[in-house]
Amino acid sequence: WSRFSNMARRAKNNTETPDSKSNSSSGTFSAMLRSPASGTIIKTLEQEADECYQSILLPINERMMGPLPQSEIITSRPMVLLLGNHSSGKSSFINFLVGSEVQKSGVAPTDDSFTLITSGMEDTDQDGPALVGDPDLGFMALRNFGNALISHVQLKVRKNLGLKNVILVDSPGMIDCPAVSAPAHLSTSERLRLSSSSRGRESKYSSEGTFDRGYNFMAVTRWFAEHSDVILLFFDPDKPGTTGETLECLTKALNGMEHKLNIIFNKCDQFNKMHDFARAFGALCWNLSKVIPRKDLPPIYTMCVPTPNQGEGLGKEALLDLHSTRSEVVNKVNNAQERRVDNMISRLDDSTRVLQMYAWVCTAVRKQVNRVWWSVHIQTALVSLAAAGVAAAVYKGKGDLIRRFGQRWDFMHWPVFIGGQTFSLMFYMFTAPRIKKVTAELTEDHNLTKLFEDNYRMQIAEGDEFLHSLWQRVMPRLQLAMRTVGIRAIGHAGRRDNEYLNRILNEDVPRLRRQFARAIGDTASVTPVLQGSVDSM
């Protein structure tokens, strides 16, 4: 902890950023993306949050085989992910943002790859292997999804872009296509293996066992969503939420990403009648309500991208309103750097709570298993000692036994001792399966949930639903660790580890949030209002 504290103090006084250091290595491809960071305080907060995650949480997580993802390089720049149906306007909006025709656009699907677009010192393109192989860009984890994905990823670096120091990710358009069943020659086990949609691993087949894109599209989209700072999900009037793949993306790939998800209803300038707009917007809301488990839908930004011969559609005032909404979306993209820091602080807070819950429940399980383990071994030791005591009594009184029963009792203590130890071994073999049985019972959902509820009794009594959502993420990982290596092989979280986790939650996360609020000017605008309200009271 002292090492992290010293690092934080040095970072505050250090004006040299990693980007400026890397400018010296102009020989590498990633050096073309480097530029002086804007906002030293923002960069410092980003470094502090990441260092706290890397140097404190990950060592504890690795020792305990915890639920946090393994250490990986964060993407070199803030990232904005654009998702949606084909011809929903993603590429056109990217061209509008950067001020040049970087992406092809059209009514039919024009691109089947994840295309990364960013600014640089010269125009260049890189294919998937070069992008994934560069250790400084932060995309090496994509190779876990297989060669089929790597061949469908590319990077475009362009100079003189209107949007600087942000990576835009244009995703393949989502469509409904005929499913192709898995080959008939595959065995049942191979079908199950191929249909696996486990996170972070390549899968040629979707969860229903059908071939789609050659890689697990939902898992890849999930990876990009987790590493993005702003997510834009596009819909258009022709397909207002009716594409099954788009709705599946909301329920699987974007689950838990609501804090950075923005839903866009694009091309609204194509409507000439308010009746048509109302029907399309209502259809979109109806379809979203089926996959978003909330009574109130999130905000939907109705907008359009300027075109050379753009008509007034629903009227001049309505068109101005669409342009105004588009400006709000553009501002969200421009604020991706600030959003990146906010996401990193949120990730630190969320990861700490997940790891703390994992450690507490794991400790409770360990106590239950240890209680049975000590009970079995103590009982076996007592039986062994009792047998040894009987043998010692026979040896001590063998003189009387010899006089009474004859010379054959001279070595009788050895058979007694051996028989007693054999009995204690049989007793252990009979009682030892209790340990395995108790461990197996504790891995069941209801027993683990009971331990969780016992550890968080007060918070649950207060109606804290957030804990239940965390537990649904922790329990599968804990069950997997217990079933694969056993609870006694999982590392132990000591008192100092718990102090570190509590200090992150109670001190570091609030401090980073306050510093971030001051850096972007939120505190300067909010605090006087609050103080004025208090003074008036």
mmCIF file of N, CA and C in Angstrom, residues 83-86 88 172-176 213 217-218 233-235 239-254 284 288 291:
data_model
loop_
_atom_site.group_PDB
_atom_site.id
_atom_site.type_symbol
_atom_site.label_atom_id
_atom_site.label_comp_id
_atom_site.label_asym_id
_atom_site.label_seq_id
_atom_site.Cartn_x
_atom_site.Cartn_y
_atom_site.Cartn_z
ATOM 1 N N LEU A 83 -22.708 0.630 -32.639
ATOM 2 C CA LEU A 83 -23.411 -0.609 -32.955
ATOM 3 C C LEU A 83 -24.732 -0.276 -33.628
ATOM 4 N N GLY A 84 -25.292 -1.265 -34.316
ATOM 5 C CA GLY A 84 -26.609 -1.058 -34.904
ATOM 6 C C GLY A 84 -26.840 -1.912 -36.125
ATOM 7 N N ASN A 85 -28.059 -1.811 -36.659
ATOM 8 C CA ASN A 85 -28.406 -2.535 -37.869
ATOM 9 C C ASN A 85 -27.576 -2.025 -39.050
ATOM 10 N N HIS A 86 -27.514 -2.816 -40.103
ATOM 11 C CA HIS A 86 -26.860 -2.312 -41.306
ATOM 12 C C HIS A 86 -27.703 -1.172 -41.886
ATOM 13 N N SER A 88 -27.964 1.756 -40.769
ATOM 14 C CA SER A 88 -28.589 2.607 -39.742
ATOM 15 C C SER A 88 -27.882 3.946 -39.593
ATOM 16 N N PRO A 172 -19.651 -4.344 -37.520
ATOM 17 C CA PRO A 172 -20.461 -4.869 -38.626
ATOM 18 C C PRO A 172 -21.945 -4.660 -38.356
ATOM 19 N N GLY A 173 -22.682 -4.360 -39.402
ATOM 20 C CA GLY A 173 -24.117 -4.171 -39.244
ATOM 21 C C GLY A 173 -24.806 -5.456 -38.831
ATOM 22 N N MET A 174 -25.703 -5.349 -37.891
ATOM 23 C CA MET A 174 -26.409 -6.534 -37.389
ATOM 24 C C MET A 174 -27.620 -6.810 -38.268
ATOM 25 N N ILE A 175 -27.739 -8.064 -38.691
ATOM 26 C CA ILE A 175 -28.796 -8.466 -39.601
ATOM 27 C C ILE A 175 -29.374 -9.790 -39.136
ATOM 28 N N ASP A 176 -30.527 -10.139 -39.661
ATOM 29 C CA ASP A 176 -31.124 -11.457 -39.466
ATOM 30 C C ASP A 176 -30.822 -12.293 -40.694
ATOM 31 N N ARG A 213 -20.952 -15.938 -38.035
ATOM 32 C CA ARG A 213 -19.915 -15.094 -38.615
ATOM 33 C C ARG A 213 -18.531 -15.729 -38.603
ATOM 34 N N PHE A 217 -19.724 -13.474 -32.187
ATOM 35 C CA PHE A 217 -19.964 -12.043 -32.372
ATOM 36 C C PHE A 217 -20.394 -11.371 -31.078
ATOM 37 N N MET A 218 -21.259 -12.013 -30.298
ATOM 38 C CA MET A 218 -21.748 -11.398 -29.069
ATOM 39 C C MET A 218 -20.631 -11.250 -28.041
ATOM 40 N N LEU A 233 -25.780 3.006 -29.862
ATOM 41 C CA LEU A 233 -26.555 1.938 -30.494
ATOM 42 C C LEU A 233 -27.559 2.581 -31.449
ATOM 43 N N PHE A 234 -27.379 2.348 -32.753
ATOM 44 C CA PHE A 234 -28.156 3.019 -33.787
ATOM 45 C C PHE A 234 -29.349 2.172 -34.229
ATOM 46 N N PHE A 235 -30.473 2.856 -34.414
ATOM 47 C CA PHE A 235 -31.652 2.290 -35.063
ATOM 48 C C PHE A 235 -32.083 3.251 -36.167
ATOM 49 N N LYS A 239 -35.863 -0.287 -39.837
ATOM 50 C CA LYS A 239 -35.795 -1.446 -38.930
ATOM 51 C C LYS A 239 -35.755 -0.936 -37.496
ATOM 52 N N PRO A 240 -36.855 -0.431 -36.989
ATOM 53 C CA PRO A 240 -36.872 0.149 -35.637
ATOM 54 C C PRO A 240 -36.859 -0.926 -34.537
ATOM 55 N N GLY A 241 -35.727 -1.580 -34.407
ATOM 56 C CA GLY A 241 -35.597 -2.560 -33.327
ATOM 57 C C GLY A 241 -36.108 -3.931 -33.669
ATOM 58 N N THR A 242 -36.315 -4.207 -34.961
ATOM 59 C CA THR A 242 -36.896 -5.498 -35.318
ATOM 60 C C THR A 242 -35.842 -6.559 -35.616
ATOM 61 N N THR A 243 -34.575 -6.186 -35.723
ATOM 62 C CA THR A 243 -33.530 -7.156 -36.004
ATOM 63 C C THR A 243 -33.231 -7.964 -34.752
ATOM 64 N N GLY A 244 -33.371 -9.281 -34.850
ATOM 65 C CA GLY A 244 -33.185 -10.130 -33.677
ATOM 66 C C GLY A 244 -31.791 -10.051 -33.110
ATOM 67 N N GLU A 245 -30.784 -9.903 -33.974
ATOM 68 C CA GLU A 245 -29.405 -9.833 -33.499
ATOM 69 C C GLU A 245 -29.175 -8.578 -32.666
ATOM 70 N N THR A 246 -29.839 -7.486 -33.035
ATOM 71 C CA THR A 246 -29.704 -6.248 -32.257
ATOM 72 C C THR A 246 -30.329 -6.402 -30.884
ATOM 73 N N LEU A 247 -31.489 -7.011 -30.811
ATOM 74 C CA LEU A 247 -32.137 -7.212 -29.520
ATOM 75 C C LEU A 247 -31.353 -8.193 -28.654
ATOM 76 N N GLU A 248 -30.755 -9.208 -29.288
ATOM 77 C CA GLU A 248 -29.907 -10.134 -28.538
ATOM 78 C C GLU A 248 -28.668 -9.437 -28.003
ATOM 79 N N CYS A 249 -28.162 -8.483 -28.780
ATOM 80 C CA CYS A 249 -26.998 -7.708 -28.341
ATOM 81 C C CYS A 249 -27.316 -6.924 -27.069
ATOM 82 N N LEU A 250 -28.537 -6.387 -26.986
ATOM 83 C CA LEU A 250 -28.936 -5.633 -25.795
ATOM 84 C C LEU A 250 -28.998 -6.517 -24.560
ATOM 85 N N THR A 251 -29.465 -7.741 -24.726
ATOM 86 C CA THR A 251 -29.654 -8.620 -23.574
ATOM 87 C C THR A 251 -28.373 -9.331 -23.157
ATOM 88 N N LYS A 252 -27.435 -9.549 -24.079
ATOM 89 C CA LYS A 252 -26.233 -10.312 -23.770
ATOM 90 C C LYS A 252 -24.987 -9.436 -23.756
ATOM 91 N N ALA A 253 -24.657 -8.852 -24.907
ATOM 92 C CA ALA A 253 -23.395 -8.128 -25.018
ATOM 93 C C ALA A 253 -23.393 -6.831 -24.225
ATOM 94 N N LEU A 254 -24.523 -6.167 -24.102
ATOM 95 C CA LEU A 254 -24.581 -4.855 -23.450
ATOM 96 C C LEU A 254 -25.214 -4.916 -22.068
ATOM 97 N N LEU A 284 -40.151 1.178 -32.074
ATOM 98 C CA LEU A 284 -38.836 1.058 -31.443
ATOM 99 C C LEU A 284 -38.982 0.914 -29.931
ATOM 100 N N LEU A 288 -37.864 -2.331 -27.669
ATOM 101 C CA LEU A 288 -36.881 -2.154 -26.598
ATOM 102 C C LEU A 288 -37.457 -2.582 -25.252
ATOM 103 N N VAL A 291 -36.766 -6.193 -24.153
ATOM 104 C CA VAL A 291 -35.432 -6.651 -23.779
ATOM 105 C C VAL A 291 -34.802 -5.818 -22.681
#
